[in-house]
Coordinates of C-alpha atoms in Angstrom, one line a residue:
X185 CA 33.5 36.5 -88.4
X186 CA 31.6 39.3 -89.4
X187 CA 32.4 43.1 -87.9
X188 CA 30.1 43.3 -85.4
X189 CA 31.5 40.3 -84.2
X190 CA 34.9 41.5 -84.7
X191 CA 34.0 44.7 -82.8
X192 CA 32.3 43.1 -79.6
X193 CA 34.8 40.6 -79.7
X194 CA 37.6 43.3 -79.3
X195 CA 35.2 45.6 -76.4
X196 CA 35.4 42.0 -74.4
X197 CA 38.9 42.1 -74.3
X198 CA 39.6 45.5 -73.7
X199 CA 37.1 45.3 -70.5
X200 CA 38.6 41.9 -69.6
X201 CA 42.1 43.5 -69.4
X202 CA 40.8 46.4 -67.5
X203 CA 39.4 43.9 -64.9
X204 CA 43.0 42.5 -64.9
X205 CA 44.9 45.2 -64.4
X206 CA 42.5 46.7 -61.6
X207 CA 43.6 43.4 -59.6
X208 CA 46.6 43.6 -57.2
X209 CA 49.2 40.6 -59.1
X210 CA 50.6 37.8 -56.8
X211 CA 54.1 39.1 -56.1
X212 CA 52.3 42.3 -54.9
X213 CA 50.5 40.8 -52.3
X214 CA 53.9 39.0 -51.4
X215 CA 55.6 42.2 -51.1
X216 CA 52.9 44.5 -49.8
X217 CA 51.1 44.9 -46.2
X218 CA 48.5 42.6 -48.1
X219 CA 49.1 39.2 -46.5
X220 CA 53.4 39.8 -45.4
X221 CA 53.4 36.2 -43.7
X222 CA 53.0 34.9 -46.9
X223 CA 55.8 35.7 -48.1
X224 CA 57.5 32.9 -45.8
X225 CA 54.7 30.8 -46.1
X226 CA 53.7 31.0 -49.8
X227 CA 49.9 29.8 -50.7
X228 CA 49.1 27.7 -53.8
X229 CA 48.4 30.0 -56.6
X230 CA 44.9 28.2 -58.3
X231 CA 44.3 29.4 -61.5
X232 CA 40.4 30.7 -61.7
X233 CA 39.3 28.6 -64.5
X234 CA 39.8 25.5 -62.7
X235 CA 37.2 25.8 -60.3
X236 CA 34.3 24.0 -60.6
X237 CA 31.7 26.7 -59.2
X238 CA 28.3 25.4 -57.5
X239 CA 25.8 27.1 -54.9
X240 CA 26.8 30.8 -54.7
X241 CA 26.1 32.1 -50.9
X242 CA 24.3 35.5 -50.1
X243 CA 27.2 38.2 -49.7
X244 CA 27.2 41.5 -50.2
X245 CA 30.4 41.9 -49.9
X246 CA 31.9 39.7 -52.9
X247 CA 31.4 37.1 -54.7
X248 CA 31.1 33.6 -52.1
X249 CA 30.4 30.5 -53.7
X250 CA 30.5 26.6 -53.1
X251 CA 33.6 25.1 -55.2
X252 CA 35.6 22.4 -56.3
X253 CA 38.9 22.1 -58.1
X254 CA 39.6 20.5 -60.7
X255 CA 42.3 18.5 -60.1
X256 CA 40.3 17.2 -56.5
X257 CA 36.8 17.2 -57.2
X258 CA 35.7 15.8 -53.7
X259 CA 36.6 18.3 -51.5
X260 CA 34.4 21.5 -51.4
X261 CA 35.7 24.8 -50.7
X262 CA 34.5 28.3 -50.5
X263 CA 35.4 31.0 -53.0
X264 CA 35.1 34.4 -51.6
X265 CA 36.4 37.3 -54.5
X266 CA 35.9 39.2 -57.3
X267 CA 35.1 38.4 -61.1
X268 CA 34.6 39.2 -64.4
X269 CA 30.8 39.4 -64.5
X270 CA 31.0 41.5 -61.2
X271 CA 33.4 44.3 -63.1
X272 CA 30.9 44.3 -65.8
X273 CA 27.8 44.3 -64.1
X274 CA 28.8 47.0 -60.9
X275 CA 29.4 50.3 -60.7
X276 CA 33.1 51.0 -60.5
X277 CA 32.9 51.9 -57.4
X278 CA 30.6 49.0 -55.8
X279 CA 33.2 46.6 -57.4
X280 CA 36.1 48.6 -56.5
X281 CA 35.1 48.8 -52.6
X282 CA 34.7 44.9 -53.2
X283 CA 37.6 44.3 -54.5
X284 CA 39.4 46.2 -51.7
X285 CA 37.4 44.4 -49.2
X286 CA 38.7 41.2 -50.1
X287 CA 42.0 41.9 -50.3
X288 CA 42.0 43.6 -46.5
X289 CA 40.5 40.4 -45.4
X290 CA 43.6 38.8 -46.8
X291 CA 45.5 41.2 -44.9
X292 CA 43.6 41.1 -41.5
X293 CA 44.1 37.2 -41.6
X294 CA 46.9 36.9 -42.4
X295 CA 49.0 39.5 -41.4
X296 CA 47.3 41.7 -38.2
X297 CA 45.4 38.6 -36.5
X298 CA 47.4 35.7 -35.1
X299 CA 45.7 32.1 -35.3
X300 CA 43.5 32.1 -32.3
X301 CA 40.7 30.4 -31.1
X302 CA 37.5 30.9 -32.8
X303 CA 38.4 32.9 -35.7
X304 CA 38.4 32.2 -39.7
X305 CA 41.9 30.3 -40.3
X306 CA 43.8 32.4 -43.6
X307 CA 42.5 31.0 -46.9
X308 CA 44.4 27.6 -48.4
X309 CA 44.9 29.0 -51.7
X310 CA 45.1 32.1 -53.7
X311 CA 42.7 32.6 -56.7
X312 CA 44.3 34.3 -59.7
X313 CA 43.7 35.0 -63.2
X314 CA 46.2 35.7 -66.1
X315 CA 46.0 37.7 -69.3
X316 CA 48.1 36.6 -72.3
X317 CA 52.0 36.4 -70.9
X318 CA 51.8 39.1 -67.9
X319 CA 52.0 37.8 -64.5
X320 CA 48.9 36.5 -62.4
X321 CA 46.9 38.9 -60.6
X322 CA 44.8 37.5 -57.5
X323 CA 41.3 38.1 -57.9
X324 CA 40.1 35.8 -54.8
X325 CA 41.1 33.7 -52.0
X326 CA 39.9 29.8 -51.2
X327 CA 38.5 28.8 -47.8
X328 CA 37.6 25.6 -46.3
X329 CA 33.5 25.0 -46.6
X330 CA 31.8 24.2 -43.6
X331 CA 29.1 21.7 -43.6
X332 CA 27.0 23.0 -40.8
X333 CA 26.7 26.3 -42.5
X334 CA 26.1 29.5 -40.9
X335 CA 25.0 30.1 -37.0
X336 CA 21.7 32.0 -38.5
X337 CA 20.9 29.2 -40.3
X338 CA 21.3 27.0 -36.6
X339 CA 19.0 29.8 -35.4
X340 CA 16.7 29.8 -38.1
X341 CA 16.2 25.8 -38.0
X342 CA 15.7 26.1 -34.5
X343 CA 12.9 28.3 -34.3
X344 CA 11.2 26.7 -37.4
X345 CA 11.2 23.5 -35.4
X346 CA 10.1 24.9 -32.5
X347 CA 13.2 23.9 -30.3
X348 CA 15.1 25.6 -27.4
X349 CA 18.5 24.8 -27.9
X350 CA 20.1 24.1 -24.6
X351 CA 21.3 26.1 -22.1
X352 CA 24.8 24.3 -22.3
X353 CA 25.3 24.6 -25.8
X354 CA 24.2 28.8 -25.7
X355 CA 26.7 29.1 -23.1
X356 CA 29.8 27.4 -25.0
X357 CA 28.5 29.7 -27.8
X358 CA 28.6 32.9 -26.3
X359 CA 31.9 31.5 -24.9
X360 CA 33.5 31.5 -28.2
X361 CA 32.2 34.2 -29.9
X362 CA 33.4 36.5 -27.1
X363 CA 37.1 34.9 -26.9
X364 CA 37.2 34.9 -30.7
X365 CA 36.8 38.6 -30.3
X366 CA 39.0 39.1 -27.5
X367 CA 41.7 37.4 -29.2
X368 CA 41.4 39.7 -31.9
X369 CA 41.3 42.9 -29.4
X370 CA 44.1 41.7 -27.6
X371 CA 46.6 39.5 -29.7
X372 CA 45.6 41.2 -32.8
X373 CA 45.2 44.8 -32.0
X374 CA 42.6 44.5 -34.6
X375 CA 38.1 44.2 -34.6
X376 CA 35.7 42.6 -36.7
X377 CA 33.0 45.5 -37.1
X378 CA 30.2 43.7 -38.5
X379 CA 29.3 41.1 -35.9
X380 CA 26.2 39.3 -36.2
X381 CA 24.5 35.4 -36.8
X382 CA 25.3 35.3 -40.4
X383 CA 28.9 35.8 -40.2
X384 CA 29.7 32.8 -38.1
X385 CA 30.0 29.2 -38.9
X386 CA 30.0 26.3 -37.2
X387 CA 32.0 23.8 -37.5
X388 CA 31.6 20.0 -37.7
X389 CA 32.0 20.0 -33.9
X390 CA 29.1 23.1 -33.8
X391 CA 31.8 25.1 -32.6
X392 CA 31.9 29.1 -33.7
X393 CA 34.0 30.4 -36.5
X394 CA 34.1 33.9 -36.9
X395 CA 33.9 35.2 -40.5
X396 CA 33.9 38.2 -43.1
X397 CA 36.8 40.5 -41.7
X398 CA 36.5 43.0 -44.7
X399 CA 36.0 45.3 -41.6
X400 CA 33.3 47.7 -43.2
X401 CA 32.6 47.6 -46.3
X402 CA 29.2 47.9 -47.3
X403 CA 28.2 49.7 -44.3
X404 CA 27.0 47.3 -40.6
X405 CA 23.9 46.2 -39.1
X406 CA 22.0 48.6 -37.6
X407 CA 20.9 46.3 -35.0
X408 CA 24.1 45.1 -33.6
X409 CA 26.3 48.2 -34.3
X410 CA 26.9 50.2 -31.8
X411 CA 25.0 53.4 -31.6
X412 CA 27.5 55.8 -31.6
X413 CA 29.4 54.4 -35.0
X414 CA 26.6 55.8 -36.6
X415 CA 27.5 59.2 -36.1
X416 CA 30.6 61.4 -37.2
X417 CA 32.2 61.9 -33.9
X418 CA 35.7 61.6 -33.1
X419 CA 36.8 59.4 -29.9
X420 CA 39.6 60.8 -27.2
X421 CA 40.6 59.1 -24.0
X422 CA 39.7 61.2 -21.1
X423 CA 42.2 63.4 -19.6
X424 CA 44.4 61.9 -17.0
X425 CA 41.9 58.8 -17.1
X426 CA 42.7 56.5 -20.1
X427 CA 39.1 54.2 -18.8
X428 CA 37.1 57.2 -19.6
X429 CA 36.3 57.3 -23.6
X430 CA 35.2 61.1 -24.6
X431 CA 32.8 61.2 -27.9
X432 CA 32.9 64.6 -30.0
X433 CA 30.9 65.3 -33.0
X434 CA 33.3 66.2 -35.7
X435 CA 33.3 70.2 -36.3
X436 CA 34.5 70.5 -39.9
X437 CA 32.9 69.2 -42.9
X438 CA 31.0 66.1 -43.3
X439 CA 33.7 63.7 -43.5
X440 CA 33.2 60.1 -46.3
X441 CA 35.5 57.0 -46.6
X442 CA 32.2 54.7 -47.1
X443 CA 30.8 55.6 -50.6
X444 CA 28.7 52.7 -51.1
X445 CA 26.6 52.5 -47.7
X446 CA 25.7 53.9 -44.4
X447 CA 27.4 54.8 -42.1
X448 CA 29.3 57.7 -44.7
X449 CA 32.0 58.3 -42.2
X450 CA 33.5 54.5 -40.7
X451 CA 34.8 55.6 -37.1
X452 CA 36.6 52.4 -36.8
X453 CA 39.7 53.3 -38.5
X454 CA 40.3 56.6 -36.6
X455 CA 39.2 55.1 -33.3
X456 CA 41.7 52.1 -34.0
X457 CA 44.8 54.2 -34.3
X458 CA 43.4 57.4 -31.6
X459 CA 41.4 55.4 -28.9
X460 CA 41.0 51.6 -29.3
X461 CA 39.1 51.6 -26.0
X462 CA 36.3 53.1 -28.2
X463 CA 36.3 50.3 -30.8
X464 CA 36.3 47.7 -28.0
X465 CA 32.9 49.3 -26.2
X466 CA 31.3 49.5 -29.7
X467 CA 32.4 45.7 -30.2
X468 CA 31.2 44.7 -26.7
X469 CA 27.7 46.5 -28.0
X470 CA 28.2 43.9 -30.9
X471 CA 29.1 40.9 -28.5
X472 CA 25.8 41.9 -26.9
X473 CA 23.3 42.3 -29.5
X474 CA 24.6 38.9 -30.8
X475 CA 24.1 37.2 -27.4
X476 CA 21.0 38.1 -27.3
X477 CA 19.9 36.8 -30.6
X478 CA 21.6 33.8 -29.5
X479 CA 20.3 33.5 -26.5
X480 CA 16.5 34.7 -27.6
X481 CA 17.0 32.3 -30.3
X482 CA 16.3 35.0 -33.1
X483 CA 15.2 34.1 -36.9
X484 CA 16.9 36.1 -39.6
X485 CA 14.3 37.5 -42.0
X486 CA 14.8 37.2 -45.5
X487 CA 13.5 39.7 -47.5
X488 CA 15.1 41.1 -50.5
X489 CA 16.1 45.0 -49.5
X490 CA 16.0 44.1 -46.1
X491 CA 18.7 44.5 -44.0
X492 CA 19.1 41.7 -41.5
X493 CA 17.1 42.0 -37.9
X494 CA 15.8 45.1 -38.8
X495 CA 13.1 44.9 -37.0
X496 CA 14.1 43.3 -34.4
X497 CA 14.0 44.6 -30.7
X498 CA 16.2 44.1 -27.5
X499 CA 13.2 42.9 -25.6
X500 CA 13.1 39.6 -24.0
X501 CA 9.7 37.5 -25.0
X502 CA 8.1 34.9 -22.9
X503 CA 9.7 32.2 -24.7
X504 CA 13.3 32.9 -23.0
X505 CA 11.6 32.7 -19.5
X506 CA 14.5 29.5 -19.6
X507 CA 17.2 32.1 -19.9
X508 CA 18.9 32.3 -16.4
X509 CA 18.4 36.4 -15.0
X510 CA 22.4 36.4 -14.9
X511 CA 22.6 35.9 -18.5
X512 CA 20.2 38.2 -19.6
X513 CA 21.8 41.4 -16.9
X514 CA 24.8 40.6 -18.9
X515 CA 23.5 41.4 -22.4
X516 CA 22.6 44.5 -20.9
X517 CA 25.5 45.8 -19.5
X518 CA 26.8 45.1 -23.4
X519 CA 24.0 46.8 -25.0
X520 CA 23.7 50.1 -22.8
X521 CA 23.6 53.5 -24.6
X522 CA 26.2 55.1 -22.9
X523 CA 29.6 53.0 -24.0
X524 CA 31.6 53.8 -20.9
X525 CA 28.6 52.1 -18.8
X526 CA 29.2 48.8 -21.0
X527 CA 30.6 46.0 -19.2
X528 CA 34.7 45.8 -20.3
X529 CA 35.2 42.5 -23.0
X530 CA 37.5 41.0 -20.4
X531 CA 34.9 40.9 -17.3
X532 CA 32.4 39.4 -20.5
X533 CA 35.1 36.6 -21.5
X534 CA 35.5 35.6 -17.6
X535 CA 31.2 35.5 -17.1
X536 CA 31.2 33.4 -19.9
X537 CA 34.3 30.8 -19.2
X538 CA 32.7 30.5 -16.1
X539 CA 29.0 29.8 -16.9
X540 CA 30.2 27.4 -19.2
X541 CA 32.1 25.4 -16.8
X542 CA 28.8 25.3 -14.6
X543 CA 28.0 23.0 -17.1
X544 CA 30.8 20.3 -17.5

């Protein structure tokens, strides 16, 4: 081995245990907010090098791939995480957001959202990594793969063909998403943030699964986030009238707790603890730009750089003249520019449970 092979070979592992000891190690999680019901419910630990990696999936969030393990090659499964290459390749604090982002998710499923209808189960397995004799340190999580893919994808394949995809089946749709949200507002005490086509699934039944609860990072879509998230404004309940949400542009300096993207300042967390009826309107906003691309039947471009529906408008064409005049008002009262006009998520989970059953 000659010294420049000596030297490199000494810079890999002196990154590699960098990468280690930036990751949070199994008995942390255990004993941390980070995932508590695990502790009485302990995931398999799978070691990273076992899996078997095959199509990686567009996220810009983390790495999400297509995998196997090792030891049972015919199942697939989704690996949503960190690695290596990612620590090498990113700035620190790209991959640090990252890496934070996937172990909230671990937190928000598996510690602030109960199992509900709807919503991403918590992941099968923990993915971990270990460096000479120290203990394991989680760098990912495994979740089950879903063969239908993603709801933009339904959507996509849809208006590629040419087909309107009945009225029955949109309704059970918006059904779903809405109660998996709703669960999440009112079992959970929690939100989702970055609601949109891409993260949801469908399952082998074509029934929604609501993904990516990361809650933020890397910024939200600019055409289903609410319009008032994208300002620095601070959110109080109304004196003497907790209905009323009061919106108030921060005074002091420019506040930043999102270093990688846009929005700068994420309300969400503020709002959560100060006024959650403010996260639910904004949400509701969400429900209702998403119904509409549902109900439109809206492609998602794919252009590198682009962000996704950008430039896309809240207009309805001719080609939803098949969408019934109820449906449509509804989407408005979600999508109107003053949030204490919106239409509460409870009045939009009973419209919906009864449109579908119009259908039965």
């Amino acid at each position: 081995m000659t010294t420049r092979d000596s030297t490199r070979k000494a810079e890999e592992a002196t990154a590699y245990s960098k990468f280690y000891h930036s990751l949070c190690s199994v008995q942390d999680i255990l004993s941390s907010g980070n995932g508590s019901d695990l502790a009485s419910k302990p995931m398999p630990a799978i070691p990273f090098e076992s899996l078997l990696f095959g199509e990686a999936f567009n996220s810009l969030r983390s790495s999400a791939a297509k995998v196997k393990i090792a030891s049972d090659p015919a199942r697939d499964l989704v690996f949503k995480g960190v690695s290596f290459k990612e620590y090498l390749v990113l700035e620190p604090a790209l991959y640090n957001c990252r890496r934070d982002g996937t172990y909230r998710e671990l937190d928000v499923l598996c510690k602030k959202i109960p199992l509900g209808p709807h919503i991403m189960s918590p992941p099968e397995a923990l993915v971990v990594i270990r460096s000479d004799d120290e203990d394991e340190r989680v760098c990912g999580m495994l979740y089950p793969y879903y063969r239908n893919g993603s709801f933009a994808h339904a959507l996509d394949r849809s208006v590629k063909l040419g087909i309107r995809i009945p009225l029955a089946k949109k309704a059970k749709w918006c059904y779903q998403i809405v109660s998996g949200i709703y669960h999440v507002h009112t079992n959970g005490q929690s939100w989702h943030q970055d609601l949109k086509p891409p993260n949801i699934l469908l399952d082998d039944n074509e029934d929604i699964i609501i993904i990516d609860w990361e809650q933020g990072i890397g910024g939200t879509n600019t055409f289903t986030a609410a319009p008032e998230t994208y300002h620095d404004v601070d959110a109080h309940y109304s004196e003497g009238e907790k209905s009323k949400v009061l919106y108030i542009p921060h005074g002091g300096p420019p506040r930043m707790n999102n270093i990688i993207s846009t929005p700068h300042w994420d309300v969400f967390p503020t709002w959560s603890v100060h006024c959650r009826k403010a996260v639910e309107l904004a949400e509701v906003y969400s429900l209702g730009a998403t119904m509409f691309l549902t109900l439109e039947q809206v492609a998602l471009e794919y252009v590198p750089g682009i962000e996704d529906y950008s430039r896309t408008s809240l207009v309805w064409s001719i080609a939803s003249r098949d969408i019934p005049q109820p449906w449509k008002d509804v989407v408005d009262a979600c999508v109107r520019q003053d949030p204490n006009e919106r239409i509460s998520m409870k009045e939009l989970l009973l419209f919906w449970d009864s449109e579908r059953h119009k259908f039965d």
